[in-house]
Coordinates of C-alpha atoms and ligand atoms in Angstrom, one line a residue:
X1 CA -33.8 -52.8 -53.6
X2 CA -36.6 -52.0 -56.0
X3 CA -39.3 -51.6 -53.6
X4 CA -37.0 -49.6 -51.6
X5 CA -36.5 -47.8 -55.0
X6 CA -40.3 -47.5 -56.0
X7 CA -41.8 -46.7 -52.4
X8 CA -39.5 -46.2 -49.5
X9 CA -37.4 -43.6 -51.0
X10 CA -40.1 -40.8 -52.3
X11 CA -42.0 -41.6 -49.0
X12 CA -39.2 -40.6 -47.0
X13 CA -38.2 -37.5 -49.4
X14 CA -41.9 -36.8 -49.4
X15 CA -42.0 -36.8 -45.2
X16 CA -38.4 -35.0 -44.7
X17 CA -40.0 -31.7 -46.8
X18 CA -43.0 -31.6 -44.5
X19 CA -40.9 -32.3 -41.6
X20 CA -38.8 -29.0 -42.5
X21 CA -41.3 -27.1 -43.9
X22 CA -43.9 -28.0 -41.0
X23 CA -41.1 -26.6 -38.2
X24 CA -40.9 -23.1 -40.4
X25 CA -43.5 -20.8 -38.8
X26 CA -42.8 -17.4 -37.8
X27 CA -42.2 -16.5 -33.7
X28 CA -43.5 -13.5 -32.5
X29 CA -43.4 -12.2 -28.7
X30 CA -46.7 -11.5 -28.5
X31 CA -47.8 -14.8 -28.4
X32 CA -46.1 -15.4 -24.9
X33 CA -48.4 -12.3 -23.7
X34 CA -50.3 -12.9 -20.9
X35 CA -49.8 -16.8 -21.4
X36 CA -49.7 -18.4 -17.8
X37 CA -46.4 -20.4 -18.0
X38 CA -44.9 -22.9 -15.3
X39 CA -40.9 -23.3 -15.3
X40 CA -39.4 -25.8 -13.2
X41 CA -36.1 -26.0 -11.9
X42 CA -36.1 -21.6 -12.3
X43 CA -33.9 -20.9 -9.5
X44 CA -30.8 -20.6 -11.8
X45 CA -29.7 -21.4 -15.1
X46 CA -31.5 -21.8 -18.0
X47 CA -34.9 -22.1 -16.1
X48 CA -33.8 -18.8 -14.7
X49 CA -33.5 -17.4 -17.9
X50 CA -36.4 -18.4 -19.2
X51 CA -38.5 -16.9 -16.6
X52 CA -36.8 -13.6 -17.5
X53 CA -37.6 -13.9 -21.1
X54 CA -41.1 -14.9 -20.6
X55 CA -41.5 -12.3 -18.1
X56 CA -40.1 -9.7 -20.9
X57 CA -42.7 -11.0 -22.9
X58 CA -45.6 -10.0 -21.0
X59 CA -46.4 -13.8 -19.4
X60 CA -47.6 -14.7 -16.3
X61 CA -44.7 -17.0 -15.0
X62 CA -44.8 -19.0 -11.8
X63 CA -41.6 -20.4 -11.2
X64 CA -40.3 -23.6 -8.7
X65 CA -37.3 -25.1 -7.5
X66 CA -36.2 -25.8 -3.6
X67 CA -34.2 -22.6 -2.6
X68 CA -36.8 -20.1 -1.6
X69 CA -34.2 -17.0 -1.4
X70 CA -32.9 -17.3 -5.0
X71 CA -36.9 -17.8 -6.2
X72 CA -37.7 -15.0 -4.7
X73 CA -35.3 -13.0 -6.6
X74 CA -35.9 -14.4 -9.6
X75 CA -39.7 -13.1 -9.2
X76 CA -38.7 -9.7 -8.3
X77 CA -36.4 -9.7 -11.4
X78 CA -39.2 -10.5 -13.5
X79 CA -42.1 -8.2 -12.1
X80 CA -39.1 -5.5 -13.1
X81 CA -39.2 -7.3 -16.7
X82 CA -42.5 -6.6 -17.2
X83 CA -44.3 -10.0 -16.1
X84 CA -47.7 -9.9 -16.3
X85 CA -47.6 -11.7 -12.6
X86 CA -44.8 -13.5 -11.2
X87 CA -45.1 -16.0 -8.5
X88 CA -42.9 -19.1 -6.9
X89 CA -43.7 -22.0 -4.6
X90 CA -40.8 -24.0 -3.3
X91 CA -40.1 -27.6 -2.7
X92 CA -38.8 -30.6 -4.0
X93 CA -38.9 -32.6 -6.9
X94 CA -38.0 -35.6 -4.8
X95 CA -41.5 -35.6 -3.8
X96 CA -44.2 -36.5 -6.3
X97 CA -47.0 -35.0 -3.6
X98 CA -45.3 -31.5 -3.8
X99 CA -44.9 -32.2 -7.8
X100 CA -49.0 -32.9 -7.9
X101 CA -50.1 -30.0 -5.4
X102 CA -47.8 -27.5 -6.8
X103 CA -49.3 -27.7 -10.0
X104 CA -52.7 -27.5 -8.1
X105 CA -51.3 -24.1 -6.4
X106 CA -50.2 -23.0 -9.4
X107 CA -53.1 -23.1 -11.5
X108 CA -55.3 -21.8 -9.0
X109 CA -53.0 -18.9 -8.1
X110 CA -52.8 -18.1 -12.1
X111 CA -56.4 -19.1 -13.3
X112 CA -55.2 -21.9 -15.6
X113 CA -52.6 -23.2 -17.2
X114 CA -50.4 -22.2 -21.2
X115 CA -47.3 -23.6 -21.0
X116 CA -45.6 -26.6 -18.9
X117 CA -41.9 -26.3 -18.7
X118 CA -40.1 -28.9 -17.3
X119 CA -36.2 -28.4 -17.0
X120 CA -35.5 -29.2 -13.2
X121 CA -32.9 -32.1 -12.5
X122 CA -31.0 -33.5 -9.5
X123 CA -27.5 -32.6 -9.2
X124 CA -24.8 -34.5 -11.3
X125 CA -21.5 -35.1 -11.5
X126 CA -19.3 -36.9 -14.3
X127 CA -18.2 -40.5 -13.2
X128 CA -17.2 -43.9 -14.1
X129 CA -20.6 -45.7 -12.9
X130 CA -19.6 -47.3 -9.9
X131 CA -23.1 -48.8 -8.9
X132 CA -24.1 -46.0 -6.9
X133 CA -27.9 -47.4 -7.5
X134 CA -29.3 -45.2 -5.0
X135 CA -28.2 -42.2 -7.3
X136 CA -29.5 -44.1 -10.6
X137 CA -32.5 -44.6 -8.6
X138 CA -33.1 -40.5 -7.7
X139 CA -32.1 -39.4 -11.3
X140 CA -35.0 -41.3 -12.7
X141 CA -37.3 -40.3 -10.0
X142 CA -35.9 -36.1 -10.2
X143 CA -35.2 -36.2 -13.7
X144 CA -38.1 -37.9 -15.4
X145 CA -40.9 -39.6 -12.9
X146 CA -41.6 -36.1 -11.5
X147 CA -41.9 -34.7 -15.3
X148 CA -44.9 -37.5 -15.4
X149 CA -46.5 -37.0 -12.7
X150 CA -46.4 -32.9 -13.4
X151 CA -47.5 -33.6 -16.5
X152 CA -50.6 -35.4 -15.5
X153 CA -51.6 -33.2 -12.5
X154 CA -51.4 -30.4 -15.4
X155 CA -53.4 -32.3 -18.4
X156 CA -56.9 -31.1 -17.5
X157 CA -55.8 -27.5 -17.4
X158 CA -53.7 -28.4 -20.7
X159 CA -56.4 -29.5 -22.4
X160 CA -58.6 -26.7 -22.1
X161 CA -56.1 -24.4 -23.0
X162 CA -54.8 -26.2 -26.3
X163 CA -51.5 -25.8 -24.3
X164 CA -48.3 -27.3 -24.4
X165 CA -45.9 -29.4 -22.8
X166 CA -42.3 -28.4 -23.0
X167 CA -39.7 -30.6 -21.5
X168 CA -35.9 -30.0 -21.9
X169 CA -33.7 -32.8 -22.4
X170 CA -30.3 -33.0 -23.8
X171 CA -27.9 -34.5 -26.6
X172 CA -27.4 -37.2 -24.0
X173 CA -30.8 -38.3 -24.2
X174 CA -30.7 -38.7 -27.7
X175 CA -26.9 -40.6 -27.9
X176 CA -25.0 -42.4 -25.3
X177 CA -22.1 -40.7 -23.7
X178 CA -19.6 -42.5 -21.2
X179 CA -19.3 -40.6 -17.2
X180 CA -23.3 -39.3 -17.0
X181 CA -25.1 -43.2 -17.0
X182 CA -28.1 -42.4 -14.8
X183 CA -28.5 -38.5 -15.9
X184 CA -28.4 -40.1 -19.8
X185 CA -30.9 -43.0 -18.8
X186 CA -33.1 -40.4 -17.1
X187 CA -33.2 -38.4 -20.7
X188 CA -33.7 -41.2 -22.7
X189 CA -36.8 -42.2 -20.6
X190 CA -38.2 -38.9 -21.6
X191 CA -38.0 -39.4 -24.8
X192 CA -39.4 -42.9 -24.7
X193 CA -42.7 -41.4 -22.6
X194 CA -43.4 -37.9 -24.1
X195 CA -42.7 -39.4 -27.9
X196 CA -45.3 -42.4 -26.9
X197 CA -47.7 -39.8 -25.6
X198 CA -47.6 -37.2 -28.1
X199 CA -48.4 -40.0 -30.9
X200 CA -51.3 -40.9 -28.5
X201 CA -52.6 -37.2 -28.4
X202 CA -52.5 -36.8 -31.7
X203 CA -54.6 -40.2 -32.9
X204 CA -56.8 -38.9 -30.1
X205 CA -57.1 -35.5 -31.2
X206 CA -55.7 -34.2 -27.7
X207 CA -54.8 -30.9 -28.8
X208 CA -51.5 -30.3 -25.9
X209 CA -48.2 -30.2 -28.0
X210 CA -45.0 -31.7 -26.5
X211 CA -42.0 -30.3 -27.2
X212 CA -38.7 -32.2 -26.4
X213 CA -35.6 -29.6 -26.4
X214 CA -32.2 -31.5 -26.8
X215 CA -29.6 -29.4 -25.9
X216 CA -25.9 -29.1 -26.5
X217 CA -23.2 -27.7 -24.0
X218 CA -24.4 -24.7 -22.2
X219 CA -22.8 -22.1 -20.3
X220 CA -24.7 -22.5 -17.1
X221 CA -22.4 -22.5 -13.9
X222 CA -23.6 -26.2 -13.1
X223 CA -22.3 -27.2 -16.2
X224 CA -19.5 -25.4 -16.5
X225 CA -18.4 -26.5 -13.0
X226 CA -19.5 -30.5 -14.1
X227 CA -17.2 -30.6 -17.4
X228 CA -14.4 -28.7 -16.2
X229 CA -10.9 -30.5 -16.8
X230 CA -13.2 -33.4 -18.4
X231 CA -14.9 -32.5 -21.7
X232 CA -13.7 -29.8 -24.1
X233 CA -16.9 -28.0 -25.0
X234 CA -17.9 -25.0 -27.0
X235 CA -20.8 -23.9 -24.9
X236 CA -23.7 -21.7 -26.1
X237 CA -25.0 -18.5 -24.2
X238 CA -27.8 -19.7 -21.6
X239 CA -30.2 -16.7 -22.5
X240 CA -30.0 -17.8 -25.9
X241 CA -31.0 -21.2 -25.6
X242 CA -33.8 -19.8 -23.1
X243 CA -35.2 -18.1 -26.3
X244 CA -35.1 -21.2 -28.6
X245 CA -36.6 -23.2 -26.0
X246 CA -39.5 -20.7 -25.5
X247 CA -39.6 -20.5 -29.5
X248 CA -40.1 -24.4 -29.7
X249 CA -42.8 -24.7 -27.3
X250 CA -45.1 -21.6 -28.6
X251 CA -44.3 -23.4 -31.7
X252 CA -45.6 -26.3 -30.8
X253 CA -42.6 -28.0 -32.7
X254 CA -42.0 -31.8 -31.7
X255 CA -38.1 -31.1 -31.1
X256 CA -35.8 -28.7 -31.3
X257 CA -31.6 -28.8 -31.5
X258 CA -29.5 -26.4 -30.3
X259 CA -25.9 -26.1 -29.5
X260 CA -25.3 -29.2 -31.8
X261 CA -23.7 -29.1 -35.0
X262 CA -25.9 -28.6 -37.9
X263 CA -24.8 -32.3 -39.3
X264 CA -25.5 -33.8 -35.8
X265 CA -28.8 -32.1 -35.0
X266 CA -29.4 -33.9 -38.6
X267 CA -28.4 -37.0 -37.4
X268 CA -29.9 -36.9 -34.1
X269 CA -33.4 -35.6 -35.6
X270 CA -33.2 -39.4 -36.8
X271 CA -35.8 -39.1 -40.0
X272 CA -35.4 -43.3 -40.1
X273 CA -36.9 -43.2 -36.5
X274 CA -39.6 -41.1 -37.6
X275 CA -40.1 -42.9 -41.1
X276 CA -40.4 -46.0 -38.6
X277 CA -42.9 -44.9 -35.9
X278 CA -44.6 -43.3 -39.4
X279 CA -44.9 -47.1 -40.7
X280 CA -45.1 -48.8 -37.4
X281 CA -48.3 -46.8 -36.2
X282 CA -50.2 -48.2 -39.6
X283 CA -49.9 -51.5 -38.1
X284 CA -52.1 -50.4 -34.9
X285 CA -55.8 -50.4 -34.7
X286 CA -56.2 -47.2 -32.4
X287 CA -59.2 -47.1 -33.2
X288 CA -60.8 -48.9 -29.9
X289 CA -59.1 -46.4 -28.3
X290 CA -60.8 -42.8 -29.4
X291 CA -64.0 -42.2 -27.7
X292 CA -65.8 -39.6 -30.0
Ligands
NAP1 N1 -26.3 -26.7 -19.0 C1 -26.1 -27.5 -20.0 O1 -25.0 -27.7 -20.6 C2 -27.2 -28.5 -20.4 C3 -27.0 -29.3 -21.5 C4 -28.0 -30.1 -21.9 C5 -29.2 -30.1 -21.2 N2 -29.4 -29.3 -20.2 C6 -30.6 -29.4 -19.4 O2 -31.1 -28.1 -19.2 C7 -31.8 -28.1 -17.9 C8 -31.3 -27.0 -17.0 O3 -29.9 -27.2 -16.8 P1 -29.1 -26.1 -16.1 O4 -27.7 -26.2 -16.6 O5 -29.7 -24.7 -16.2 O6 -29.1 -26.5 -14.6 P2 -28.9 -25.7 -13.2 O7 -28.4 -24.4 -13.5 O8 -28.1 -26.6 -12.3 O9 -30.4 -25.6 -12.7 C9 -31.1 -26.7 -12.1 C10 -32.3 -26.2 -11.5 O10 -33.0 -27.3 -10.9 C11 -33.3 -27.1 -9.5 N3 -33.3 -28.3 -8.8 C12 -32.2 -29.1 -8.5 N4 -32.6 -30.1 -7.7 C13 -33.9 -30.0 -7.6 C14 -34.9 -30.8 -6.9 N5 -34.6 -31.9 -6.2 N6 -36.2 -30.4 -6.9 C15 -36.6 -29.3 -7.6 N7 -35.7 -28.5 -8.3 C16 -34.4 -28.9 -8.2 C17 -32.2 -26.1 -9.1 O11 -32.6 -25.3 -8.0 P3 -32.5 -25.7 -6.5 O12 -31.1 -26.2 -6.3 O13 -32.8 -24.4 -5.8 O14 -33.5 -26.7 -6.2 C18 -32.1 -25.2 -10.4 O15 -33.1 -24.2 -10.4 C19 -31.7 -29.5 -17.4 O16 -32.8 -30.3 -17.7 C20 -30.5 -30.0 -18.1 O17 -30.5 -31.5 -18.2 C21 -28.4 -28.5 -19.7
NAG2 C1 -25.5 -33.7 -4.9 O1 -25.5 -32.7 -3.8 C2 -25.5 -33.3 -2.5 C3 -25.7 -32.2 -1.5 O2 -25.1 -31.0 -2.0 C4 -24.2 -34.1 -2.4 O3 -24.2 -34.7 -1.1 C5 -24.2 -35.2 -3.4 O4 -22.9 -35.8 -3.4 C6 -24.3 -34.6 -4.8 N1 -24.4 -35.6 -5.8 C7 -23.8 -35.6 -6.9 C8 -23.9 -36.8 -7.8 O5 -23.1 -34.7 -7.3
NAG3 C1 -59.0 -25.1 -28.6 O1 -59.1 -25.6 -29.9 C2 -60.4 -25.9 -30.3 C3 -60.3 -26.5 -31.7 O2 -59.3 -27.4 -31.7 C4 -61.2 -24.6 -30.3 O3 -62.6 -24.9 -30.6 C5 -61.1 -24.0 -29.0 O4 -61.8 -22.7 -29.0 C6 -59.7 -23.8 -28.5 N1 -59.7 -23.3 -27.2 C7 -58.9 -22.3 -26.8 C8 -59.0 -21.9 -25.4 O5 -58.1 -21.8 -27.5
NAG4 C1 -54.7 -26.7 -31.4 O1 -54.4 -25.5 -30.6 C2 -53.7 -24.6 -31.3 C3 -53.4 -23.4 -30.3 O2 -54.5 -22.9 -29.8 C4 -54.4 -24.1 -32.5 O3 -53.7 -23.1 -33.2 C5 -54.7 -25.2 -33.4 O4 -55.6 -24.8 -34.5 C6 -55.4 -26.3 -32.7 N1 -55.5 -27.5 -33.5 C7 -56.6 -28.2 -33.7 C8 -56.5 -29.4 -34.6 O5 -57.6 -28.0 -33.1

């Protein structure tokens, strides 16, 4: 108890102040303008909205999902906004070979690469698991494999751009919630792999920032229609939390909360897990691993 006392303690007060103060810059639209930005899953809901608030801040937004006719509204919608380009290339997510050459496309058609936001999942429903492994297997592969293997095809442009990565998760990828089992194990996995890389970046001085979004209830139609008669929820506006998520990432701010309560996003920002990964990495001799 005294070394937790003498040490421990201040440590941890010491790290929660810079945690706080370190989130506490000042957002400004104009550092979205002309920023070439990549939002998945932008045929509808949030990732919709996001591509019109990037688009209203002067960005050049290429924007993905699988229905061609909505994408190509949403571009329309944001050359009207004021986009500084707006472009879409359809396909699915199923398929890491469109995931790797659309990011190819992509960065070719814009000239490089700001801003990777990754916010497209499969479909879900709330159910008892009833070994539908199949559907585990597809949440995984949508919902975070495909994150992974965009991320990668995207580094190289990342890297030159000091950009970011920006991937949207959700409270249930932070704490476990019965009736969404493979949609909760695919969020958790992105924790696990962007939190592993982002320590990795920084002990290698890879200057891309990853931002993990976890998200409360939000009034998108798909969730609307998936909680209905299930959970009573007090959703937040979807062009709000579009905003925050943008905020985050040009940030550069390991994690944002919204829609949770304050106490909860508290909680869930987990300082003992931080204090631990803190004290853990001082165990590891990364030094074999940094080649300058
Ligand atoms: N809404 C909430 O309450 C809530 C809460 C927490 C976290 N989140 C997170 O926020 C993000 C967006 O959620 P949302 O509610 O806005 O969802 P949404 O409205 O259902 O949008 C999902 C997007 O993903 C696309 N998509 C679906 N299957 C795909 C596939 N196989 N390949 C490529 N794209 C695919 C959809 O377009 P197509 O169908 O045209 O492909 C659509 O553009 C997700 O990561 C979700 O986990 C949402
Ligand atoms: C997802 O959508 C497909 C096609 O619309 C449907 O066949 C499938 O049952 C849905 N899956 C879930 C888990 O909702
Ligand atoms: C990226 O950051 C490095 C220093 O970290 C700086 O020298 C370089 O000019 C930056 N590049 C861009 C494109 O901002
Ligand atoms: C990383 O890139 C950002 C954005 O360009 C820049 O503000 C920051 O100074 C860079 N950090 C380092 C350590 O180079």
């Amino acid at each position: 108890m005294a070394f937790v006392k003498k040490y421990l303690l201040p440590l941890w007060v010491l790290f929660l102040a810079y945690y706080f103060y370190s989130a506490n810059e000042e957002f400004r639209p104009e550092m979205l303008k002309g920023k070439k930005v990549i939002v998945t899953g932008a045929s509808k809901g949030i990732g919709e909205e996001m591509a019109y608030q990037l688009a209203k801040m002067g960005a050049h937004v290429m924007v993905t999902a699988r229905s061609k006719e909505t994408l190509q509204k949403v571009v329309s919608h944001c050359l009207e906004l004021g986009a500084a380009s707006a472009h879409y290339i359809a396909g699915t997510m199923e398929d890491m070979t469109f995931a790797e050459q659309f990011i190819a496309k992509a960065g070719k058609l814009m000239g490089g690469l700001d801003m990777l936001i990754l916010n497209h999942i499969t479909n879900t429903s709330m159910n008892l698991f009833n070994n539908e492994i199949d559907y585990v297997r597809k949440s995984m592969e949508v919902n975070f494999l495909s994150y992974v293997v965009l991320s990668v095809a995207a580094l190289p442009m990342l890297k030159q751009s000091n950009g970011s990565i920006v991937v949207v998760s959700s409270t249930a990828g932070k704490i476990a919630n019965p009736l969404i089992a493979p949609y909760s194990a695919s969020k958790f996995a992105l924790d696990g792999f962007f939190s592993s890389i982002r320590t990795e970046y920084s002990v290698t001085k890879v200057n891309v920032s990853i931002t993990l979004c976890v998200l409360g209830l939000i009034n998108t139609e798909t969730a609307m229609k998936a909680i209905s008669g299930i959970v009573d929820g007090n959703p937040a506006p979807k062009d709000e939390c579009a905003l925050e998520i943008i905020k985050a990432g040009a940030l550069r701010q390991e994690e944002v909360y919204y829609n949770n309560s304050p106490w909860l996003a508290f909680l869930l920002g987990n300082p003992g897990r931080k204090f631990m990964e803190f004290l853990s990495l001082r165990s590891y001799n990364m030094d074999k691993f940094i080649n300058n």
